[in-house]
PDB file of C-alpha atoms in Angstrom:
ATOM      1  CA  MET M  18    -128.524  88.894 -19.067  1.00 39.00           C
ATOM      2  CA  THR M  19    -130.992  91.598 -19.953  1.00 36.00           C
ATOM      3  CA  THR M  20    -130.347  93.870 -17.199  1.00 35.00           C
ATOM      4  CA  VAL M  21    -126.369  93.441 -18.291  1.00 38.00           C
ATOM      5  CA  TYR M  22    -127.348  94.202 -21.731  1.00 36.00           C
ATOM      6  CA  ALA M  23    -129.479  97.206 -20.941  1.00 33.00           C
ATOM      7  CA  ARG M  24    -126.823  98.645 -18.864  1.00 37.00           C
ATOM      8  CA  ARG M  25    -124.421  98.672 -21.883  1.00 42.00           C
ATOM      9  CA  VAL M  26    -126.566  99.664 -25.022  1.00 38.00           C
ATOM     10  CA  GLY M  27    -128.527 102.480 -22.905  1.00 37.00           C
ATOM     11  CA  VAL M  28    -131.994 103.662 -23.627  1.00 32.00           C
ATOM     12  CA  LEU M  29    -133.004 103.650 -27.269  1.00 34.00           C
ATOM     13  CA  ALA M  30    -134.499 106.879 -28.616  1.00 35.00           C
ATOM     14  CA  SER M  31    -136.857 105.140 -30.685  1.00 36.00           C
ATOM     15  CA  ALA M  32    -138.994 101.845 -31.749  1.00 36.00           C
ATOM     16  CA  ALA M  33    -137.166 101.900 -35.092  1.00 36.00           C
ATOM     17  CA  ALA M  34    -133.698 101.988 -33.124  1.00 37.00           C
ATOM     18  CA  LEU M  35    -134.872  99.268 -30.781  1.00 35.00           C
ATOM     19  CA  ALA M  36    -136.082  97.128 -33.978  1.00 36.00           C
ATOM     20  CA  ALA M  37    -132.604  97.869 -35.662  1.00 36.00           C
ATOM     21  CA  LEU M  38    -130.841  96.508 -32.671  1.00 34.00           C
ATOM     22  CA  THR M  39    -133.093  93.520 -32.270  1.00 34.00           C
ATOM     23  CA  SER M  40    -132.041  92.492 -35.841  1.00 34.00           C
ATOM     24  CA  LEU M  41    -128.637  93.171 -34.836  1.00 35.00           C
ATOM     25  CA  VAL M  42    -128.382  91.186 -31.824  1.00 35.00           C
ATOM     26  CA  SER M  43    -130.539  88.045 -33.290  1.00 36.00           C
ATOM     27  CA  ALA M  44    -128.341  87.702 -36.604  1.00 38.00           C
ATOM     28  CA  PRO M  45    -126.497  84.723 -36.909  1.00 39.00           C
ATOM     29  CA  ALA M  46    -123.021  84.831 -36.604  1.00 40.00           C
ATOM     30  CA  ALA M  47    -121.245  85.450 -39.829  1.00 42.00           C
ATOM     31  CA  GLN M  48    -117.724  85.821 -38.878  1.00 47.00           C
ATOM     32  CA  ALA M  49    -114.797  83.450 -38.668  1.00 66.00           C
ATOM     33  CA  ALA M  50    -115.163  81.383 -35.399  1.00 86.00           C
ATOM     34  CA  PRO M  51    -113.042  78.617 -33.482  1.00 94.00           C
ATOM     35  CA  PRO M  52    -111.863  75.748 -35.207  1.00 95.00           C
ATOM     36  CA  ALA M  53    -114.779  73.336 -36.058  1.00 96.00           C
ATOM     37  CA  PRO M  54    -114.903  70.836 -32.780  1.00 98.00           C
ATOM     38  CA  ILE M  55    -115.271  66.916 -33.611  1.00 98.00           C
ATOM     39  CA  SER M  56    -118.873  65.642 -34.295  1.00 98.00           C
ATOM     40  CA  ALA M  57    -121.477  64.929 -32.062  1.00 98.00           C
ATOM     41  CA  SER M  58    -121.025  61.182 -32.801  1.00 98.00           C
ATOM     42  CA  ALA M  59    -117.178  61.283 -32.290  1.00 98.00           C
ATOM     43  CA  ALA M  60    -117.571  63.141 -29.114  1.00 98.00           C
ATOM     44  CA  ARG M  61    -120.012  60.446 -27.873  1.00 98.00           C
ATOM     45  CA  ALA M  62    -117.693  57.734 -28.980  1.00 98.00           C
ATOM     46  CA  TYR M  63    -115.192  59.254 -27.027  1.00 98.00           C
ATOM     47  CA  LEU M  64    -117.125  59.684 -23.708  1.00 98.00           C
ATOM     48  CA  ALA M  65    -118.201  55.905 -24.003  1.00 98.00           C
ATOM     49  CA  THR M  66    -114.345  55.231 -23.495  1.00 98.00           C
ATOM     50  CA  VAL M  67    -114.205  57.713 -20.497  1.00 98.00           C
ATOM     51  CA  THR M  68    -113.751  56.387 -16.886  1.00 98.00           C
ATOM     52  CA  PRO M  69    -114.898  59.297 -14.635  1.00 97.00           C
ATOM     53  CA  ARG M  70    -112.096  60.616 -11.816  1.00 97.00           C
ATOM     54  CA  THR M  71    -112.780  62.487  -8.863  1.00 96.00           C
ATOM     55  CA  GLU M  72    -111.566  65.988  -9.603  1.00 94.00           C
ATOM     56  CA  GLY M  73    -108.447  67.350  -7.963  1.00 95.00           C
ATOM     57  CA  SER M  74    -108.093  70.100  -5.860  1.00 95.00           C
ATOM     58  CA  THR M  75    -107.032  73.719  -6.813  1.00 94.00           C
ATOM     59  CA  SER M  76    -104.063  73.709  -4.580  1.00 96.00           C
ATOM     60  CA  GLY M  77    -101.249  75.331  -5.835  1.00 96.00           C
ATOM     61  CA  TYR M  78    -103.275  76.608  -8.758  1.00 98.00           C
ATOM     62  CA  SER M  79    -102.357  80.137 -10.174  1.00 97.00           C
ATOM     63  CA  ARG M  80    -103.222  81.555 -13.576  1.00 96.00           C
ATOM     64  CA  ASP M  81     -99.830  82.608 -13.777  1.00 97.00           C
ATOM     65  CA  LEU M  82     -98.738  79.101 -14.087  1.00 98.00           C
ATOM     66  CA  PHE M  83    -100.670  79.362 -17.402  1.00 98.00           C
ATOM     67  CA  PRO M  84     -98.541  81.997 -19.129  1.00 97.00           C
ATOM     68  CA  HIS M  85    -101.289  83.931 -21.695  1.00 94.00           C
ATOM     69  CA  TRP M  86    -101.600  85.733 -23.632  1.00 95.00           C
ATOM     70  CA  SER M  87     -98.548  84.905 -25.826  1.00 96.00           C
ATOM     71  CA  THR M  88     -97.115  86.660 -28.810  1.00 95.00           C
ATOM     72  CA  VAL M  89     -98.424  85.296 -31.936  1.00 96.00           C
ATOM     73  CA  SER M  90     -96.587  87.743 -34.376  1.00 93.00           C
ATOM     74  CA  GLY M  91     -94.972  91.192 -34.070  1.00 93.00           C
ATOM     75  CA  THR M  92     -97.314  93.244 -31.661  1.00 93.00           C
ATOM     76  CA  CYS M  93    -100.329  90.801 -31.705  1.00 96.00           C
ATOM     77  CA  ASN M  94    -101.029  88.567 -28.843  1.00 97.00           C
ATOM     78  CA  THR M  95    -103.523  85.566 -28.481  1.00 97.00           C
ATOM     79  CA  ARG M  96    -106.268  87.886 -27.438  1.00 97.00           C
ATOM     80  CA  GLU M  97    -105.976  90.643 -30.184  1.00 97.00           C
ATOM     81  CA  THR M  98    -105.789  87.454 -32.740  1.00 97.00           C
ATOM     82  CA  VAL M  99    -108.637  85.976 -31.407  1.00 98.00           C
ATOM     83  CA  LEU M 100    -110.647  89.024 -31.282  1.00 97.00           C
ATOM     84  CA  LYS M 101    -109.658  89.846 -35.003  1.00 96.00           C
ATOM     85  CA  ARG M 102    -110.525  86.047 -35.951  1.00 97.00           C
ATOM     86  CA  ASP M 103    -113.898  86.081 -34.058  1.00 97.00           C
ATOM     87  CA  GLY M 104    -115.148  89.686 -35.207  1.00 96.00           C
ATOM     88  CA  VAL M 105    -116.452  91.530 -38.476  1.00 95.00           C
ATOM     89  CA  ASN M 106    -114.678  94.216 -40.004  1.00 96.00           C
ATOM     90  CA  VAL M 107    -112.334  94.533 -37.204  1.00 96.00           C
ATOM     91  CA  VAL M 108    -109.699  97.304 -37.268  1.00 97.00           C
ATOM     92  CA  GLN M 109    -106.467  97.094 -35.350  1.00 97.00           C
ATOM     93  CA  ASP M 110    -104.109  99.874 -34.540  1.00 96.00           C
ATOM     94  CA  SER M 111    -100.323  99.849 -34.507  1.00 95.00           C
ATOM     95  CA  SER M 112    -100.070  97.907 -31.552  1.00 95.00           C
ATOM     96  CA  CYS M 113    -102.639  95.283 -32.630  1.00 96.00           C
ATOM     97  CA  ALA M 114    -105.305  96.692 -30.172  1.00 96.00           C
ATOM     98  CA  ALA M 115    -109.061  96.402 -31.765  1.00 97.00           C
ATOM     99  CA  VAL M 116    -110.207  99.834 -32.136  1.00 97.00           C
ATOM    100  CA  SER M 117    -113.622  99.018 -34.102  1.00 97.00           C
ATOM    101  CA  GLY M 118    -115.252  95.985 -35.432  1.00 96.00           C
ATOM    102  CA  SER M 119    -118.481  94.056 -34.598  1.00 96.00           C
ATOM    103  CA  TRP M 120    -118.583  90.689 -32.559  1.00 97.00           C
ATOM    104  CA  TYR M 121    -121.723  88.059 -31.997  1.00 96.00           C
ATOM    105  CA  SER M 122    -121.259  86.418 -28.620  1.00 97.00           C
ATOM    106  CA  GLU M 123    -122.425  82.630 -29.313  1.00 97.00           C
ATOM    107  CA  TYR M 124    -122.815  82.078 -25.524  1.00 98.00           C
ATOM    108  CA  ASP M 125    -125.701  84.671 -25.246  1.00 97.00           C
ATOM    109  CA  GLY M 126    -126.440  85.885 -28.591  1.00 97.00           C
ATOM    110  CA  ALA M 127    -125.323  89.479 -27.840  1.00 97.00           C
ATOM    111  CA  THR M 128    -123.512  91.866 -30.453  1.00 97.00           C
ATOM    112  CA  TRP M 129    -120.662  94.239 -29.389  1.00 97.00           C
ATOM    113  CA  THR M 130    -118.962  96.843 -31.041  1.00 97.00           C
ATOM    114  CA  ALA M 131    -116.328  97.604 -28.449  1.00 97.00           C
ATOM    115  CA  ALA M 132    -113.669  95.098 -27.939  1.00 97.00           C
ATOM    116  CA  SER M 133    -113.563  95.743 -23.975  1.00 96.00           C
ATOM    117  CA  ASP M 134    -117.329  94.335 -23.927  1.00 97.00           C
ATOM    118  CA  LEU M 135    -115.561  91.052 -25.046  1.00 97.00           C
ATOM    119  CA  ASP M 136    -113.664  88.260 -23.130  1.00 97.00           C
ATOM    120  CA  ILE M 137    -111.518  85.271 -24.675  1.00 98.00           C
ATOM    121  CA  ASP M 138    -112.911  82.592 -22.915  1.00 98.00           C
ATOM    122  CA  HIS M 139    -110.769  79.201 -22.416  1.00 98.00           C
ATOM    123  CA  VAL M 140    -113.567  76.849 -23.113  1.00 98.00           C
ATOM    124  CA  VAL M 141    -111.830  74.394 -20.798  1.00 98.00           C
ATOM    125  CA  PRO M 142    -111.057  76.903 -18.153  1.00 98.00           C
ATOM    126  CA  LEU M 143    -107.788  76.941 -16.703  1.00 98.00           C
ATOM    127  CA  ALA M 144    -108.252  75.847 -13.083  1.00 98.00           C
ATOM    128  CA  GLU M 145    -110.764  73.123 -14.614  1.00 98.00           C
ATOM    129  CA  ALA M 146    -107.550  71.867 -16.592  1.00 98.00           C
ATOM    130  CA  TRP M 147    -105.464  72.306 -13.450  1.00 98.00           C
ATOM    131  CA  ARG M 148    -107.801  70.273 -11.381  1.00 98.00           C
ATOM    132  CA  SER M 149    -108.191  67.314 -14.644  1.00 98.00           C
ATOM    133  CA  GLY M 150    -104.469  66.941 -14.896  1.00 98.00           C
ATOM    134  CA  ALA M 151    -102.703  69.884 -15.804  1.00 98.00           C
ATOM    135  CA  ASN M 152    -101.121  70.481 -12.383  1.00 98.00           C
ATOM    136  CA  SER M 153     -98.449  67.905 -13.386  1.00 98.00           C
ATOM    137  CA  TRP M 154     -97.537  69.451 -16.613  1.00 98.00           C
ATOM    138  CA  THR M 155     -94.669  71.616 -17.561  1.00 98.00           C
ATOM    139  CA  THR M 156     -95.137  75.575 -17.536  1.00 97.00           C
ATOM    140  CA  SER M 157     -94.358  75.328 -21.267  1.00 98.00           C
ATOM    141  CA  LYS M 158     -97.130  72.576 -21.999  1.00 98.00           C
ATOM    142  CA  ARG M 159     -99.655  74.776 -19.833  1.00 98.00           C
ATOM    143  CA  GLN M 160     -98.712  77.709 -21.954  1.00 98.00           C
ATOM    144  CA  GLN M 161     -99.461  75.963 -25.042  1.00 98.00           C
ATOM    145  CA  PHE M 162    -103.043  75.307 -23.618  1.00 98.00           C
ATOM    146  CA  ALA M 163    -103.846  78.351 -22.504  1.00 98.00           C
ATOM    147  CA  ASN M 164    -102.880  79.868 -26.074  1.00 98.00           C
ATOM    148  CA  ASP M 165    -104.330  76.922 -28.171  1.00 98.00           C
ATOM    149  CA  ARG M 166    -105.829  78.404 -31.172  1.00 97.00           C
ATOM    150  CA  THR M 167    -105.650  75.029 -33.032  1.00 97.00           C
ATOM    151  CA  ARG M 168    -108.310  73.369 -31.148  1.00 98.00           C
ATOM    152  CA  PRO M 169    -111.605  75.076 -30.333  1.00 98.00           C
ATOM    153  CA  GLN M 170    -110.369  76.204 -26.633  1.00 98.00           C
ATOM    154  CA  LEU M 171    -110.603  80.019 -27.200  1.00 98.00           C
ATOM    155  CA  ILE M 172    -113.767  82.313 -28.275  1.00 98.00           C
ATOM    156  CA  ALA M 173    -114.472  85.565 -28.001  1.00 98.00           C
ATOM    157  CA  VAL M 174    -117.656  86.005 -25.840  1.00 98.00           C
ATOM    158  CA  THR M 175    -119.697  88.625 -23.607  1.00 98.00           C
ATOM    159  CA  ASP M 176    -117.360  89.484 -20.682  1.00 97.00           C
ATOM    160  CA  ASN M 177    -120.163  89.043 -17.995  1.00 97.00           C
ATOM    161  CA  VAL M 178    -121.099  85.846 -19.420  1.00 98.00           C
ATOM    162  CA  ASN M 179    -117.617  84.498 -19.363  1.00 98.00           C
ATOM    163  CA  GLN M 180    -117.318  85.514 -15.789  1.00 97.00           C
ATOM    164  CA  ALA M 181    -120.584  84.149 -14.658  1.00 98.00           C
ATOM    165  CA  LYS M 182    -118.962  80.733 -16.055  1.00 98.00           C
ATOM    166  CA  GLY M 183    -115.812  81.230 -14.036  1.00 97.00           C
ATOM    167  CA  ASP M 184    -114.166  77.914 -14.033  1.00 97.00           C
ATOM    168  CA  LEU M 185    -117.232  75.719 -13.961  1.00 98.00           C
ATOM    169  CA  ASP M 186    -117.529  72.452 -15.932  1.00 98.00           C
ATOM    170  CA  PRO M 187    -120.545  71.719 -18.284  1.00 98.00           C
ATOM    171  CA  GLY M 188    -122.368  69.929 -15.023  1.00 97.00           C
ATOM    172  CA  LYS M 189    -122.290  73.128 -13.357  1.00 98.00           C
ATOM    173  CA  TRP M 190    -122.464  75.799 -16.040  1.00 98.00           C
ATOM    174  CA  LEU M 191    -123.882  76.143 -19.918  1.00 98.00           C
ATOM    175  CA  PRO M 192    -123.951  78.661 -22.183  1.00 98.00           C
ATOM    176  CA  PRO M 193    -127.504  80.351 -21.512  1.00 98.00           C
ATOM    177  CA  ARG M 194    -127.925  80.480 -25.504  1.00 98.00           C
ATOM    178  CA  THR M 195    -129.121  76.913 -25.904  1.00 98.00           C
ATOM    179  CA  ALA M 196    -128.683  76.585 -29.393  1.00 97.00           C
ATOM    180  CA  TYR M 197    -125.269  76.787 -29.007  1.00 98.00           C
ATOM    181  CA  ARG M 198    -125.062  73.743 -26.124  1.00 98.00           C
ATOM    182  CA  CYS M 199    -124.301  71.071 -28.673  1.00 98.00           C
ATOM    183  CA  THR M 200    -121.514  72.870 -30.107  1.00 98.00           C
ATOM    184  CA  TYR M 201    -120.124  73.885 -26.849  1.00 98.00           C
ATOM    185  CA  ALA M 202    -120.145  70.013 -25.570  1.00 98.00           C
ATOM    186  CA  ARG M 203    -118.211  69.160 -28.901  1.00 98.00           C
ATOM    187  CA  MET M 204    -115.671  71.853 -27.859  1.00 98.00           C
ATOM    188  CA  TRP M 205    -115.329  70.684 -24.477  1.00 98.00           C
ATOM    189  CA  VAL M 206    -114.892  67.117 -25.525  1.00 98.00           C
ATOM    190  CA  ASP M 207    -112.509  67.872 -28.252  1.00 98.00           C
ATOM    191  CA  VAL M 208    -110.213  69.898 -25.992  1.00 98.00           C
ATOM    192  CA  LYS M 209    -110.320  67.377 -23.382  1.00 98.00           C
ATOM    193  CA  GLN M 210    -109.537  64.743 -25.537  1.00 98.00           C
ATOM    194  CA  TYR M 211    -106.804  66.181 -27.222  1.00 98.00           C
ATOM    195  CA  TRP M 212    -104.913  67.581 -24.116  1.00 98.00           C
ATOM    196  CA  GLY M 213    -105.763  64.206 -22.168  1.00 98.00           C
ATOM    197  CA  LEU M 214    -107.607  65.693 -19.423  1.00 98.00           C
ATOM    198  CA  SER M 215    -109.538  63.593 -16.901  1.00 98.00           C
ATOM    199  CA  MET M 216    -113.560  64.057 -16.452  1.00 98.00           C
ATOM    200  CA  ASP M 217    -115.620  63.602 -13.197  1.00 98.00           C
ATOM    201  CA  SER M 218    -118.837  61.878 -13.426  1.00 98.00           C
ATOM    202  CA  GLY M 219    -121.101  65.038 -13.053  1.00 97.00           C
ATOM    203  CA  GLU M 220    -119.355  66.479 -15.979  1.00 98.00           C
ATOM    204  CA  LYS M 221    -119.445  63.380 -17.896  1.00 98.00           C
ATOM    205  CA  ASN M 222    -122.919  62.768 -17.707  1.00 98.00           C
ATOM    206  CA  ALA M 223    -123.938  66.682 -18.458  1.00 98.00           C
ATOM    207  CA  LEU M 224    -122.116  66.172 -21.661  1.00 98.00           C
ATOM    208  CA  VAL M 225    -123.467  62.813 -22.566  1.00 98.00           C
ATOM    209  CA  GLY M 226    -126.978  64.369 -21.955  1.00 98.00           C
ATOM    210  CA  ILE M 227    -126.574  67.132 -24.161  1.00 98.00           C
ATOM    211  CA  LEU M 228    -124.814  65.287 -26.973  1.00 98.00           C
ATOM    212  CA  ASN M 229    -127.327  62.706 -26.959  1.00 97.00           C
ATOM    213  CA  GLY M 230    -129.833  65.337 -27.998  1.00 96.00           C
ATOM    214  CA  CYS M 231    -127.510  66.746 -30.878  1.00 96.00           C
TER     215      CYS M 231
END
């Protein structure tokens, strides 16, 4: 991530500027965040009831089968609504696009001031959901899942980090910022439990291992 971050912020003109940037990037998140996930103890209790299942295939999968981003109100869709929620001093134009603000990416600890540097991550990826049972859902239910702001399913994070995650589950990918992994595991379990999605053994074991340390 160091190389990616350097690409974006450019060469700093002075040691003072570098110190100021370091302070900004390392600052704790002070903005609103996704809905609080279930507790670590509740997540562990749920995992104890989960019987792992072999993950399905991506046969027939398409992101178009999970319509997003849905209109929330007026000209604001789910993406812009989450950007507003997860940022500080976010200013939106008449079409609801974020034109200024500051965003702290919980996954990697970077702070951005351009909305274009951020993706809205589906904590449980759409393809992962498809392989875990969403292939049998109606398009309407998949749309609700893809735009779910009630559960901790959507979060604004550094775009490159989200792209590196792809559709991987916690057995294959975790946020590089280790301090957030307990929260991430709780989020993942919360979403899968609510939506009734299955887990494979590697995924469950990884979650148990993380949550046992929380």
